[in-house]
Tab-separated table of C-alpha atoms and ligand atoms in Angstrom:
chain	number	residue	atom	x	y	z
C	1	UNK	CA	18.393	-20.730	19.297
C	2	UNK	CA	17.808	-22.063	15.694
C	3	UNK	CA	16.030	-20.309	13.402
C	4	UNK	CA	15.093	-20.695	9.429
C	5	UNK	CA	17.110	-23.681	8.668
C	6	UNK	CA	14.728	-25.542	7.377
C	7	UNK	CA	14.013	-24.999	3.776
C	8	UNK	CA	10.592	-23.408	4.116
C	9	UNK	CA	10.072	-24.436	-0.255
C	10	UNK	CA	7.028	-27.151	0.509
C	11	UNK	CA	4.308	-26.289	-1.828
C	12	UNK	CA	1.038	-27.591	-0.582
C	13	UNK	CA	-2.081	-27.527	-2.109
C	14	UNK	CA	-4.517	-25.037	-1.546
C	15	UNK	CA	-7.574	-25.730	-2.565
C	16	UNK	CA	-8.307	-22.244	-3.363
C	17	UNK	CA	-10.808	-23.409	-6.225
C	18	UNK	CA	-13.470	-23.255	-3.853
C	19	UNK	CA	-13.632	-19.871	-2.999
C	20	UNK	CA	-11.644	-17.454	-4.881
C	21	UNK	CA	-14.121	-16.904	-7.839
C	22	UNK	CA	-17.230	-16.931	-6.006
C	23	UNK	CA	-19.131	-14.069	-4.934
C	24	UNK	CA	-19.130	-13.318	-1.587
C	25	UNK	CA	-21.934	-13.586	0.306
C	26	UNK	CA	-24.152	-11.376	2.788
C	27	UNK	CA	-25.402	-12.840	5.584
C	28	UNK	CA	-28.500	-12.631	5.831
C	29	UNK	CA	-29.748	-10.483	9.347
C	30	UNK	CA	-28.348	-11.952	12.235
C	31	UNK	CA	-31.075	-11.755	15.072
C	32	UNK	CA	-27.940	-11.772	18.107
C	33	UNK	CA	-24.084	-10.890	17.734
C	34	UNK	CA	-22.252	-12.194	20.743
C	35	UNK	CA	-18.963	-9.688	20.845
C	36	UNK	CA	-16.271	-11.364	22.913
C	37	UNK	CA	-14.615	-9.123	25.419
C	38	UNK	CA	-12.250	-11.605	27.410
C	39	UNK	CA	-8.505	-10.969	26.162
C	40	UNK	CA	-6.622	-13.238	27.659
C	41	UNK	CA	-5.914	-12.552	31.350
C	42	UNK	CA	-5.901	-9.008	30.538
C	43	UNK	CA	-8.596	-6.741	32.619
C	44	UNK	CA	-11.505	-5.537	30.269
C	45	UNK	CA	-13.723	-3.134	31.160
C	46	UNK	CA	-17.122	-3.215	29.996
C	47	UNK	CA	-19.055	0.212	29.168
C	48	UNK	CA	-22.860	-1.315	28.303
C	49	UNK	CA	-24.816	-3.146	30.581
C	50	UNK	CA	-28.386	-4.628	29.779
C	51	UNK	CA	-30.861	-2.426	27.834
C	52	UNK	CA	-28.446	-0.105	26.703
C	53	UNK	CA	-29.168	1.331	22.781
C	54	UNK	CA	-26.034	0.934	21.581
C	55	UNK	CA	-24.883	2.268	17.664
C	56	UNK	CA	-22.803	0.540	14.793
C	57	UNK	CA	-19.421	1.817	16.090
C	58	UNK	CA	-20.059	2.489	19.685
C	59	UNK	CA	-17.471	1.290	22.218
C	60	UNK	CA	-19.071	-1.651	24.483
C	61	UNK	CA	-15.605	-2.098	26.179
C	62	UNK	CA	-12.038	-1.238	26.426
C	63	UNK	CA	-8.649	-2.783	27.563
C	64	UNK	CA	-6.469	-0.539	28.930
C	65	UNK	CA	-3.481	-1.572	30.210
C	66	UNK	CA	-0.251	-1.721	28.852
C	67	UNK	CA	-2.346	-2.042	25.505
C	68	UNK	CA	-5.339	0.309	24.303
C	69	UNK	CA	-7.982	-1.716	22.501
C	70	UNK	CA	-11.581	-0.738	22.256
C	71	UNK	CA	-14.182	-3.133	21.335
C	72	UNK	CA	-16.857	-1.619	19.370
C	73	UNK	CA	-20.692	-2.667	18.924
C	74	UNK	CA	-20.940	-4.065	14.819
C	75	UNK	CA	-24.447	-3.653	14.765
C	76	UNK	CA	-27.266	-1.171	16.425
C	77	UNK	CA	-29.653	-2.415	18.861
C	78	UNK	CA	-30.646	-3.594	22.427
C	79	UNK	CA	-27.620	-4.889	24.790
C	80	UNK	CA	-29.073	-8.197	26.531
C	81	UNK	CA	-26.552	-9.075	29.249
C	82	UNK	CA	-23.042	-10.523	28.927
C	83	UNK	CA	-22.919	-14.104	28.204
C	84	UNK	CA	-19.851	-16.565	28.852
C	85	UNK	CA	-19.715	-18.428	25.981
C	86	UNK	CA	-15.929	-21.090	24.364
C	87	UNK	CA	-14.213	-18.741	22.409
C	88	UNK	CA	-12.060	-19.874	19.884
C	89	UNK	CA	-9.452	-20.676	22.638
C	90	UNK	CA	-11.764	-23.267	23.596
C	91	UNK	CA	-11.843	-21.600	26.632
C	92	UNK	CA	-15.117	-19.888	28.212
C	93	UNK	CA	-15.238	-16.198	27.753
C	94	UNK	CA	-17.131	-13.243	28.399
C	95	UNK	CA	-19.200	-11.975	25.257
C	96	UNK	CA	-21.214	-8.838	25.133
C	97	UNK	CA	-24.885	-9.779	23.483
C	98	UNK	CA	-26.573	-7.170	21.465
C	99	UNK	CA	-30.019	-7.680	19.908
C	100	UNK	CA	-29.782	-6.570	16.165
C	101	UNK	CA	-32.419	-3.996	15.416
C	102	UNK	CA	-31.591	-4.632	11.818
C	103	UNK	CA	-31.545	-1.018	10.984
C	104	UNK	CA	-27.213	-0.922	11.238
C	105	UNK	CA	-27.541	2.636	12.537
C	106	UNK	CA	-23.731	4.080	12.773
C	107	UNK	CA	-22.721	6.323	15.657
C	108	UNK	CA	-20.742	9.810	14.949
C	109	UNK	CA	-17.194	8.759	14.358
C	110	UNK	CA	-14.082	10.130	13.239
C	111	UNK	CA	-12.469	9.737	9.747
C	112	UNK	CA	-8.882	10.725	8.859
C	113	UNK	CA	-7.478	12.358	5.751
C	114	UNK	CA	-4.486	11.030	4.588
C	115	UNK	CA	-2.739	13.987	2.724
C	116	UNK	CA	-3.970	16.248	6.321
C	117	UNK	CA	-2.676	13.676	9.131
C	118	UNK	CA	1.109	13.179	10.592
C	119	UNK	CA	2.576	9.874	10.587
C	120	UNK	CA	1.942	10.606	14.401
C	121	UNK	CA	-2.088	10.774	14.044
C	122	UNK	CA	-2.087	8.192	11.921
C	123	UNK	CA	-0.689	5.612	14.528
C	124	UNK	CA	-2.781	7.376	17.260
C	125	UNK	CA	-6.146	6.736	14.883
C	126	UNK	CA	-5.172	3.029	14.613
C	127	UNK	CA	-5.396	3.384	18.669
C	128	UNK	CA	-8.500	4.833	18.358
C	129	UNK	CA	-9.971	2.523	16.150
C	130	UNK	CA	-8.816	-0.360	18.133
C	131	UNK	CA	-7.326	-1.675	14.729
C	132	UNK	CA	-5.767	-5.143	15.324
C	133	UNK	CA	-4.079	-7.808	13.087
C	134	UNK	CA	-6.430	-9.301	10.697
C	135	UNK	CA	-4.224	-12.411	9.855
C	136	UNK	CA	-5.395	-14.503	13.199
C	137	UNK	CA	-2.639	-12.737	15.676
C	138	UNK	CA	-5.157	-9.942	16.487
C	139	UNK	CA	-2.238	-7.786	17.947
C	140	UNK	CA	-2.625	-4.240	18.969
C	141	UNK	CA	-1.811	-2.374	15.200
C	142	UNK	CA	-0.352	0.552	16.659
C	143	UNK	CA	2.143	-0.944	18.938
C	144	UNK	CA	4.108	-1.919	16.069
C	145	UNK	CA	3.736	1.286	14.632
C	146	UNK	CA	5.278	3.314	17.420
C	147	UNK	CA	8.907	3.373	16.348
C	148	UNK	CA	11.128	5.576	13.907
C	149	UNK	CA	13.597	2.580	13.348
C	150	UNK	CA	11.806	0.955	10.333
C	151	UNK	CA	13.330	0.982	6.807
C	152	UNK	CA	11.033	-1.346	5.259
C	153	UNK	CA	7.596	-1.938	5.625
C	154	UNK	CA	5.750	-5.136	4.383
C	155	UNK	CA	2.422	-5.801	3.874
C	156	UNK	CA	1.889	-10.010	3.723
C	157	UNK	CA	-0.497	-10.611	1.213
C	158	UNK	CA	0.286	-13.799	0.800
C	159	UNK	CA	-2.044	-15.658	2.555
C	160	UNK	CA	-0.300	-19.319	2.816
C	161	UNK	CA	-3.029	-21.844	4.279
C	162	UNK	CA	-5.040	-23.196	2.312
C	163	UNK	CA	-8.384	-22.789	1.506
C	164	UNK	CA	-8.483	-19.500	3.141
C	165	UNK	CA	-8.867	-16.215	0.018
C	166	UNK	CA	-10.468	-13.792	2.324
C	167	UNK	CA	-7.407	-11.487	1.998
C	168	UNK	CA	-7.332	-12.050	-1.426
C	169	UNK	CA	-11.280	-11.425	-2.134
C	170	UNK	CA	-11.329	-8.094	0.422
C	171	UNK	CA	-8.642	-6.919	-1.449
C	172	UNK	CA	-10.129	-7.211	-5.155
C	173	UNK	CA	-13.749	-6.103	-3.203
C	174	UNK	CA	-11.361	-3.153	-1.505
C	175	UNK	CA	-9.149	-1.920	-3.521
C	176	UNK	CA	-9.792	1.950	-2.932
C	177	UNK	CA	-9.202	1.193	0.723
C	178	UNK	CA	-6.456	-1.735	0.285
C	179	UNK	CA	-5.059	1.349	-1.778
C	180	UNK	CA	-5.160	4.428	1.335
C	181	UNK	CA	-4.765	1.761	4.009
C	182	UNK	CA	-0.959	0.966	2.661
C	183	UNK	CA	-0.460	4.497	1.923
C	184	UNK	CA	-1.709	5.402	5.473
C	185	UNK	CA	0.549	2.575	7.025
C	186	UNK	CA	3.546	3.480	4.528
C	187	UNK	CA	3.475	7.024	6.053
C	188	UNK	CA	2.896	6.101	9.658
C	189	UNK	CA	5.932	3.795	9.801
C	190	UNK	CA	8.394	6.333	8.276
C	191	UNK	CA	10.040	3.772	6.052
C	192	UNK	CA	11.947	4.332	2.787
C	193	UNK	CA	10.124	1.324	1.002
C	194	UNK	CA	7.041	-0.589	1.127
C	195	UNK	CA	7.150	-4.184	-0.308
C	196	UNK	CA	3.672	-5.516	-0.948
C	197	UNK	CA	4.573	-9.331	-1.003
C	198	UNK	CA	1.780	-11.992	-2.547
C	199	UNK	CA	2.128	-15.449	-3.787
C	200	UNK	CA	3.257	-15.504	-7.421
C	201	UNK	CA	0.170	-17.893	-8.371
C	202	UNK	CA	-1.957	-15.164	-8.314
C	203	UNK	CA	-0.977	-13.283	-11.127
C	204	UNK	CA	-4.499	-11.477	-11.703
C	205	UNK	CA	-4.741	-10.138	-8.383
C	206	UNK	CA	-0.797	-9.207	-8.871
C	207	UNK	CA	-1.473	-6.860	-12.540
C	208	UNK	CA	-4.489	-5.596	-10.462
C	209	UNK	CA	-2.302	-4.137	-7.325
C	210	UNK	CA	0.117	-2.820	-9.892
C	211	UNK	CA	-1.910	-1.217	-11.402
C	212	UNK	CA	-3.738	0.246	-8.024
C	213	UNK	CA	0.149	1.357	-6.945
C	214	UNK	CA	1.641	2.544	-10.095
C	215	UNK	CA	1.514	6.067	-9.536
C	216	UNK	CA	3.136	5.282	-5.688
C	217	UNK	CA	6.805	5.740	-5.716
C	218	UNK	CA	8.394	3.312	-3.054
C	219	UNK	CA	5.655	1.031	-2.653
C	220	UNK	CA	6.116	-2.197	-4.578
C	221	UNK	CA	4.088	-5.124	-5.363
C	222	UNK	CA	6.385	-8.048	-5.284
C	223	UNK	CA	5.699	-11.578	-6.219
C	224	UNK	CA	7.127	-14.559	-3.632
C	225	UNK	CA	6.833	-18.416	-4.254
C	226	UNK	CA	3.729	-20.308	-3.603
C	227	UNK	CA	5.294	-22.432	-0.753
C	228	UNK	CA	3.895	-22.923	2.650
C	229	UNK	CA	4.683	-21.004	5.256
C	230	UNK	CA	5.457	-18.168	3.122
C	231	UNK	CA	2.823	-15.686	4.967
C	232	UNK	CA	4.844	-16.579	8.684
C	233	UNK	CA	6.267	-13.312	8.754
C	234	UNK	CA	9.343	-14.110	9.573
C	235	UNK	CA	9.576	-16.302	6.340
C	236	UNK	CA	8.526	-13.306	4.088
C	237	UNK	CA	11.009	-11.002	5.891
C	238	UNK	CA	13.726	-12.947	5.075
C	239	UNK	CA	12.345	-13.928	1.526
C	240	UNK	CA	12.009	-10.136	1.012
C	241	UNK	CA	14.829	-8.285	2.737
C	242	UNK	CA	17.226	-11.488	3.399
C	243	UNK	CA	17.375	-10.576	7.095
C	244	UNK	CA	16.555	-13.143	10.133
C	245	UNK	CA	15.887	-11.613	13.574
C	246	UNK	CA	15.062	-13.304	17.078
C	247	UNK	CA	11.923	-11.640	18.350
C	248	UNK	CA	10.292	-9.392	15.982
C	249	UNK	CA	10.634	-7.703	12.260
C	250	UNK	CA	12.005	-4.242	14.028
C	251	UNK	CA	15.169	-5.609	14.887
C	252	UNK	CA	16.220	-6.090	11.509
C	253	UNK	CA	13.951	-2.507	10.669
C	254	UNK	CA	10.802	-3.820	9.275
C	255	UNK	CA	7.212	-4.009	10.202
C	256	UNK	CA	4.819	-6.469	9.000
C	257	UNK	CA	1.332	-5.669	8.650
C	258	UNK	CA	-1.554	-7.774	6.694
C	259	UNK	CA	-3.629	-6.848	3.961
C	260	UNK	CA	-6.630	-7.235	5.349
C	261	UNK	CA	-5.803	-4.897	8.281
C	262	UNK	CA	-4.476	-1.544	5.647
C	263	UNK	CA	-8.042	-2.397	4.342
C	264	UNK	CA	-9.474	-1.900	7.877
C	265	UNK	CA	-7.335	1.107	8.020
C	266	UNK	CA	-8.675	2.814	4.763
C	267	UNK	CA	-11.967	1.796	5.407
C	268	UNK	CA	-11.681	3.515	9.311
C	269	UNK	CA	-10.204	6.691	7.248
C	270	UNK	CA	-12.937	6.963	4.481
C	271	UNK	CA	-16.169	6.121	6.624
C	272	UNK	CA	-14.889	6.027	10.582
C	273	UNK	CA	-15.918	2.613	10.967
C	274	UNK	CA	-13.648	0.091	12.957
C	275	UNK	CA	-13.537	-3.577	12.642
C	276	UNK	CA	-17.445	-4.188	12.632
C	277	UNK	CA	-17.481	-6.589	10.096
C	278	UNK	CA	-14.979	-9.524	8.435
C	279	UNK	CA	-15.160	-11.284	5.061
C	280	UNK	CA	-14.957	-14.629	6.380
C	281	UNK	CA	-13.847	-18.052	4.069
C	282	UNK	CA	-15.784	-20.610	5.088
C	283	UNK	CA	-14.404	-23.822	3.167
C	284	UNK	CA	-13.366	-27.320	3.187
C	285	UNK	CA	-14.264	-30.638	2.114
C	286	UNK	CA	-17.213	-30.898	4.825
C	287	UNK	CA	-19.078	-27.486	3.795
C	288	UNK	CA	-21.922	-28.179	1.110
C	289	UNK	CA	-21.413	-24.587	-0.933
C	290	UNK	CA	-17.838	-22.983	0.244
C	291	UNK	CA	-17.643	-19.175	-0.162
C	292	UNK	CA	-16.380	-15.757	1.694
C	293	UNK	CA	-19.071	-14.903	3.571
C	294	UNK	CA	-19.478	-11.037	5.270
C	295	UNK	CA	-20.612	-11.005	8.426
C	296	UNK	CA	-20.790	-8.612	11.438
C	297	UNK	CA	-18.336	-9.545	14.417
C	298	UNK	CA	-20.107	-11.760	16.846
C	299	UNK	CA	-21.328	-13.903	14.514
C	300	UNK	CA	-21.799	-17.610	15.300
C	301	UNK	CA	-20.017	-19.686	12.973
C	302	UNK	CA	-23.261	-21.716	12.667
C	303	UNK	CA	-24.695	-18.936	10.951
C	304	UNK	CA	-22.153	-18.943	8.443
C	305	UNK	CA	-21.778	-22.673	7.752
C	306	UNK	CA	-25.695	-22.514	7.343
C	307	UNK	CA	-25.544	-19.712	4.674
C	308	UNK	CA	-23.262	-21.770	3.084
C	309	UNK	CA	-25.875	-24.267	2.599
C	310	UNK	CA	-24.688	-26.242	5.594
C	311	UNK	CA	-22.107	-29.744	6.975
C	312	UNK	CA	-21.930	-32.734	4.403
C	313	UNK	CA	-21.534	-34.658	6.814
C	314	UNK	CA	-22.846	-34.790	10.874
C	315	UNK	CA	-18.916	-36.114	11.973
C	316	UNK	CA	-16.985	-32.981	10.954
C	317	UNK	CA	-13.529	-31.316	12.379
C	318	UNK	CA	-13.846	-27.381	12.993
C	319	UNK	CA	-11.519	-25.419	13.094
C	320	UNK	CA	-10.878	-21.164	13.456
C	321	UNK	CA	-8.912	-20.790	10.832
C	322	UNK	CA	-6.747	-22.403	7.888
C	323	UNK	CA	-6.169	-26.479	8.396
C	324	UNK	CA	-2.627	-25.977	9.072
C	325	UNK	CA	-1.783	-22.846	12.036
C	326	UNK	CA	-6.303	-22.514	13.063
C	327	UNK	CA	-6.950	-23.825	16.042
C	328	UNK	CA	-10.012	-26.827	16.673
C	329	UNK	CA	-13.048	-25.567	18.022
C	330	UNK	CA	-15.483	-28.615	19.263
C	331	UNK	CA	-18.685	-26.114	19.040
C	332	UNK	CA	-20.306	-23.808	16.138
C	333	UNK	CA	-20.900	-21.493	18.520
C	334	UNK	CA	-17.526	-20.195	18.612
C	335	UNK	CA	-17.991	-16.687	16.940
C	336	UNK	CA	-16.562	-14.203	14.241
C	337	UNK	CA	-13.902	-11.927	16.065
C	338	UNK	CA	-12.019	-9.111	14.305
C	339	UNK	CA	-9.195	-11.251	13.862
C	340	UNK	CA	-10.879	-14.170	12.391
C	341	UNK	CA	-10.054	-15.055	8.846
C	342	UNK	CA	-11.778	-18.503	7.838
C	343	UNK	CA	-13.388	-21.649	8.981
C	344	UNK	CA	-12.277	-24.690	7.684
C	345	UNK	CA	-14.656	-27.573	7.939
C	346	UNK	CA	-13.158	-30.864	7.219
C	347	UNK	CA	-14.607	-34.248	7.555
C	348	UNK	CA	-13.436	-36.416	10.526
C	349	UNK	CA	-11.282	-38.791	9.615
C	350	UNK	CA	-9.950	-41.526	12.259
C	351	UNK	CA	-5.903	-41.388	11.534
C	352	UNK	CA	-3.732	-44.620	12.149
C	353	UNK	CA	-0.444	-43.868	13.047
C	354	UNK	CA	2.112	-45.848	12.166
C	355	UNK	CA	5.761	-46.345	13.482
C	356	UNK	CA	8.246	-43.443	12.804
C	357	UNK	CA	10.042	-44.405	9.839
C	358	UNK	CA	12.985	-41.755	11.285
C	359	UNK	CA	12.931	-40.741	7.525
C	360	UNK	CA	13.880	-36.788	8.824
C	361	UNK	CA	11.146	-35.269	6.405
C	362	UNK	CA	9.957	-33.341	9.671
C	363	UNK	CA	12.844	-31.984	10.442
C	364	UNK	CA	13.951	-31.748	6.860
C	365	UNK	CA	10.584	-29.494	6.279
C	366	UNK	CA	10.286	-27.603	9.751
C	367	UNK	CA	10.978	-23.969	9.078
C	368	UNK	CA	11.905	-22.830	12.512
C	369	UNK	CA	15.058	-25.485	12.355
C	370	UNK	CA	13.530	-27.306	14.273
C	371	UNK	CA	13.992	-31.506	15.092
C	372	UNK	CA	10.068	-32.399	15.515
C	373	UNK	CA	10.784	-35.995	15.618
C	374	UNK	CA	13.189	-35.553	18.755
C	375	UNK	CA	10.989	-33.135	19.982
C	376	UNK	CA	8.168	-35.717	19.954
C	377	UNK	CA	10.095	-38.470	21.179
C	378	UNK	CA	11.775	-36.736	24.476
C	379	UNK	CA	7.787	-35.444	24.982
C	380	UNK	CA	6.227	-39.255	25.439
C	381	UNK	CA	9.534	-40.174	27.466
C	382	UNK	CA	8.942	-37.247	29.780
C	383	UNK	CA	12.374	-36.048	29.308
C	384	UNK	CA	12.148	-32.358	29.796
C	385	UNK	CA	15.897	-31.835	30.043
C	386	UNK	CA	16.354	-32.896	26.511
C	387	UNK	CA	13.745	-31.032	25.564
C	388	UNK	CA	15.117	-28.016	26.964
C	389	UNK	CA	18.065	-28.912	24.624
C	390	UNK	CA	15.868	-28.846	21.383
C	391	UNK	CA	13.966	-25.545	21.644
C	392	UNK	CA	10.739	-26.625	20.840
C	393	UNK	CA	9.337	-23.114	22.324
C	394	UNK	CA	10.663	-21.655	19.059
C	395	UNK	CA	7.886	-23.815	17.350
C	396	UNK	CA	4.870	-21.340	15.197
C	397	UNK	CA	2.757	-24.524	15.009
C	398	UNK	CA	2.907	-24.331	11.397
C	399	UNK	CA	1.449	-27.955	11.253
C	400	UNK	CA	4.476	-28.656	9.010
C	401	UNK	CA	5.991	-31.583	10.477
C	402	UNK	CA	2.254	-33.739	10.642
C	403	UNK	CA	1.732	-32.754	6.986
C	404	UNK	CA	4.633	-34.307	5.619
C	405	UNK	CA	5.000	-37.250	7.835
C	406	UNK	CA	4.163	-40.614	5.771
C	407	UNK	CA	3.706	-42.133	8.898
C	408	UNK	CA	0.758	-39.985	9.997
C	409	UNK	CA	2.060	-38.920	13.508
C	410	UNK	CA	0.688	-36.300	14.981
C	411	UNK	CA	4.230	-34.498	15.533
C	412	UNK	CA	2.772	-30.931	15.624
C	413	UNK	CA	0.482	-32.242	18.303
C	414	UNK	CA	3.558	-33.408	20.432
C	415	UNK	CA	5.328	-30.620	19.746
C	416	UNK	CA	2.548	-28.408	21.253
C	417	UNK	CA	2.609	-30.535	24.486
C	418	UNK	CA	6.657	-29.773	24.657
C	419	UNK	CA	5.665	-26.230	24.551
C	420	UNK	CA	3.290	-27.276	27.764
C	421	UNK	CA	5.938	-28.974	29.832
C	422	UNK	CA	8.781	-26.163	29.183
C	423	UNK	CA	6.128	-23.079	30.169
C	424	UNK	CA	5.406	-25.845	33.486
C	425	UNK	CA	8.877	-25.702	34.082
C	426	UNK	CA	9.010	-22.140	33.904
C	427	UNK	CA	6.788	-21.512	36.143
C	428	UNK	CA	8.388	-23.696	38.882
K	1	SF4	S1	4.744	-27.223	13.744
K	1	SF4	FE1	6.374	-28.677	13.334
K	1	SF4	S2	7.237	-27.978	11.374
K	1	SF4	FE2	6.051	-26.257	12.186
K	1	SF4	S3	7.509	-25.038	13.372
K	1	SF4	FE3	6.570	-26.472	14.796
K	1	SF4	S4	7.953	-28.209	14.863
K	1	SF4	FE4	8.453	-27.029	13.024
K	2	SF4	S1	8.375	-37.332	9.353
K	2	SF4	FE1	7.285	-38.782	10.676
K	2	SF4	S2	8.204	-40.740	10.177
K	2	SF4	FE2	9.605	-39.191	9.393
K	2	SF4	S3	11.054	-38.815	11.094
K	2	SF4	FE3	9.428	-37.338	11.313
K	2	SF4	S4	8.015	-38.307	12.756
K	2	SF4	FE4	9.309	-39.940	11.942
């Protein structure tokens, strides 16, 4: 097991020009959201079927196995069926369609007082809510939650890839319920301390959270280096408390939560409402007018490439997410779920690869400690015992390794495949 060796101080450029002053715009009315309700393999069960009137807030369906997660309607209307339709996974997937009325009408739900609720009810309202990762994991908030061994907790505000500045928009948008949210999740985890950790290049957003925090003993705002992948969390736990772990941030008594999610938190508290809607960047070189667009869940990402005046170019790449961890998505249709953070449109460009120069910059660069170029080379000779040797499930897919080579392999791409042929092996 190797972890961190690599150097993780590569600073990349962001391209954050594009988005972070703009205003953020409001979608226009969407005539159809399309809520996915396929998790994986897990069993969902779906409340609504055709003609129901469903509410802004209403739960359409609801996982409930070793997880809780409802899925809640994000606009009011008519349900039309449930439509299979890729989800980001590029894999089909069942999608609850609700014909927007337009008139957003919000069911009864709960809200939460902060200074009234246990650390206890506080993790049990996350539950409620359904409230899940907004930083593309989309893990169950609470689960983390549920634990009296953390000391620190962190909220990443980094936000690493670039283009994306939804996090950092929301929270300037947000900050009364960037401001409860933390609190909220600073009193559910029981901690002693609460770093708030953002990239040091943003030093207007930084004097603004001070500002919002002064009065909050224990909760810090603490400034980190603009290198990539700063916002991996276990890059900013070990930037922030100096401590490595194998699995997750508990063993080493921390919990890592987003910023965008303790806004989703505060904003549950203050007006009930769970994750019905994202602030979404939409950005790249490919997108005629890049901006954060807000959206209801279920949106088609057509909708919001269109409100942002549309492709430059009819040979584009797509892809759910920042350029470097999002995943490729080969249709528009793929829509807005809670987790979803950005879409990066970038023009196609065909790549010639040339020889590897074994110059080591992947491996040099890769922060898991990692050997990508090994890793790539036992993958096209088949060799699965060697790869066993070189741990290439400990990969994040940062997209490290294809970045920095000058040769233009696509190493990340390889090292994916390893991570293929070891879960085969596992299975046999
Ligand atoms: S994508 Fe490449 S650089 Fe990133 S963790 Fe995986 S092997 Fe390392
Ligand atoms: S960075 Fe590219 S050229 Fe250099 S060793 Fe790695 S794969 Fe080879």
């Amino acid at each position: 097991m190797s972890f961190l060796i690599g150097p993780m101080r590569k600073h990349i450029n962001g391209h954050k020009e594009l988005t972070a002053h703009n205003e953020i715009l409001s979608l226009p009315k969407v005539d159809k959201v399309y809520i996915p309700v396929t998790m994986g393999n897990a069993k969902v069960e779906v409340k609504v079927k055709e003609n129901d009137s469903v509410k802004v807030g209403d739960v359409i369906a609801l996982r409930n196995d070793h997880f809780y997660v409802p899925i809640y309607a994000s606009v009011s209307g008519k349900v039309l069926g449930i439509e299979k339709r890729m989800g980001s996974n590029l894999r089909p997937a069942d999608h609850v369609v609700i014909e927007n009325d337009g008139l957003y009408t919000k069911a009864e739900l709960s809200t939460l007082s902060l200074q009234e609720a246990s650390a206890e009810r506080i993790v049990d309202f996350m539950k409620e809510k359904g409230l899940v990762g907004c930083g593309g994991a989309g893990f169950p908030t609470y689960v983390k939650y549920n634990t009296d061994k953390c000391e620190t907790l962190i909220i990443n505000a980094v936000e690493c890839e670039p283009y994306i500045t939804s996090d950092a928009r929301d929270m300037e948008e947000n900050q009364e319920f960037f401001h409860l949210g933390v609190k909220a999740m600073f009193k559910a985890s029981r901690a002693k301390k609460c770093m708030i950790g953002i990239k040091v290049s943003k030093p207007e957003l930084i004097a603004v959270l001070q500002g919002l925090f002064k009065d909050d003993k224990d909760i810090e705002v603490t400034p980190v280096p603009d290198v990539y992948p700063m916002g991996w969390e276990r890059t900013l736990v070990y930037e922030l408390v100096h401590k490595r772990y194998d699995r997750l941030p508990i063993e080493v008594n921390c919990i890592v939560s987003n910023a965008t999610t303790a806004i989703m938190l505060g904003q549950a508290m203050t007006n009930g409402l769970p994750i019905v809607e994202k602030i979404v960047t939409v950005s790249g070189d490919a997108v005629k007018e890049p901006h954060n667009v807000r959206c209801p869940v279920g949106t088609p990402f057509s909708e919001l490439v269109k409100a942002c005046g549309g492709y430059t170019s009819e040979s584009v790449s797509l892809i759910a997410g920042g350029p470097m961890m999002g995943g490729s998505v080969i249709k528009d249709e793929v829509v807005v779920a809670s987790a979803t953070n950005a879409i990066t449109v970038l023009a196609y460009k065909k790549v010639e690869s040339l020889k590897c120069l074994r110059c080591g910059q992947c491996v040099e660069h890769c922060p898991s400690g990692l050997e990508p170029v090994n890793i790539s080379n036992a993958v096209k000779a088949k060799d699965v015992d060697r790869l066993e040797k070189l741990h290439p499930m400990d990969c994040i897919e940062c997209g490290m390794c294809t970045y920095i080579c000058p040769s233009k392999i696509e190493v990340t791409e390889n090292v994916r495949k390893a991570k293929q042929l070891m879960a085969l092996r596992a299975k046999k």
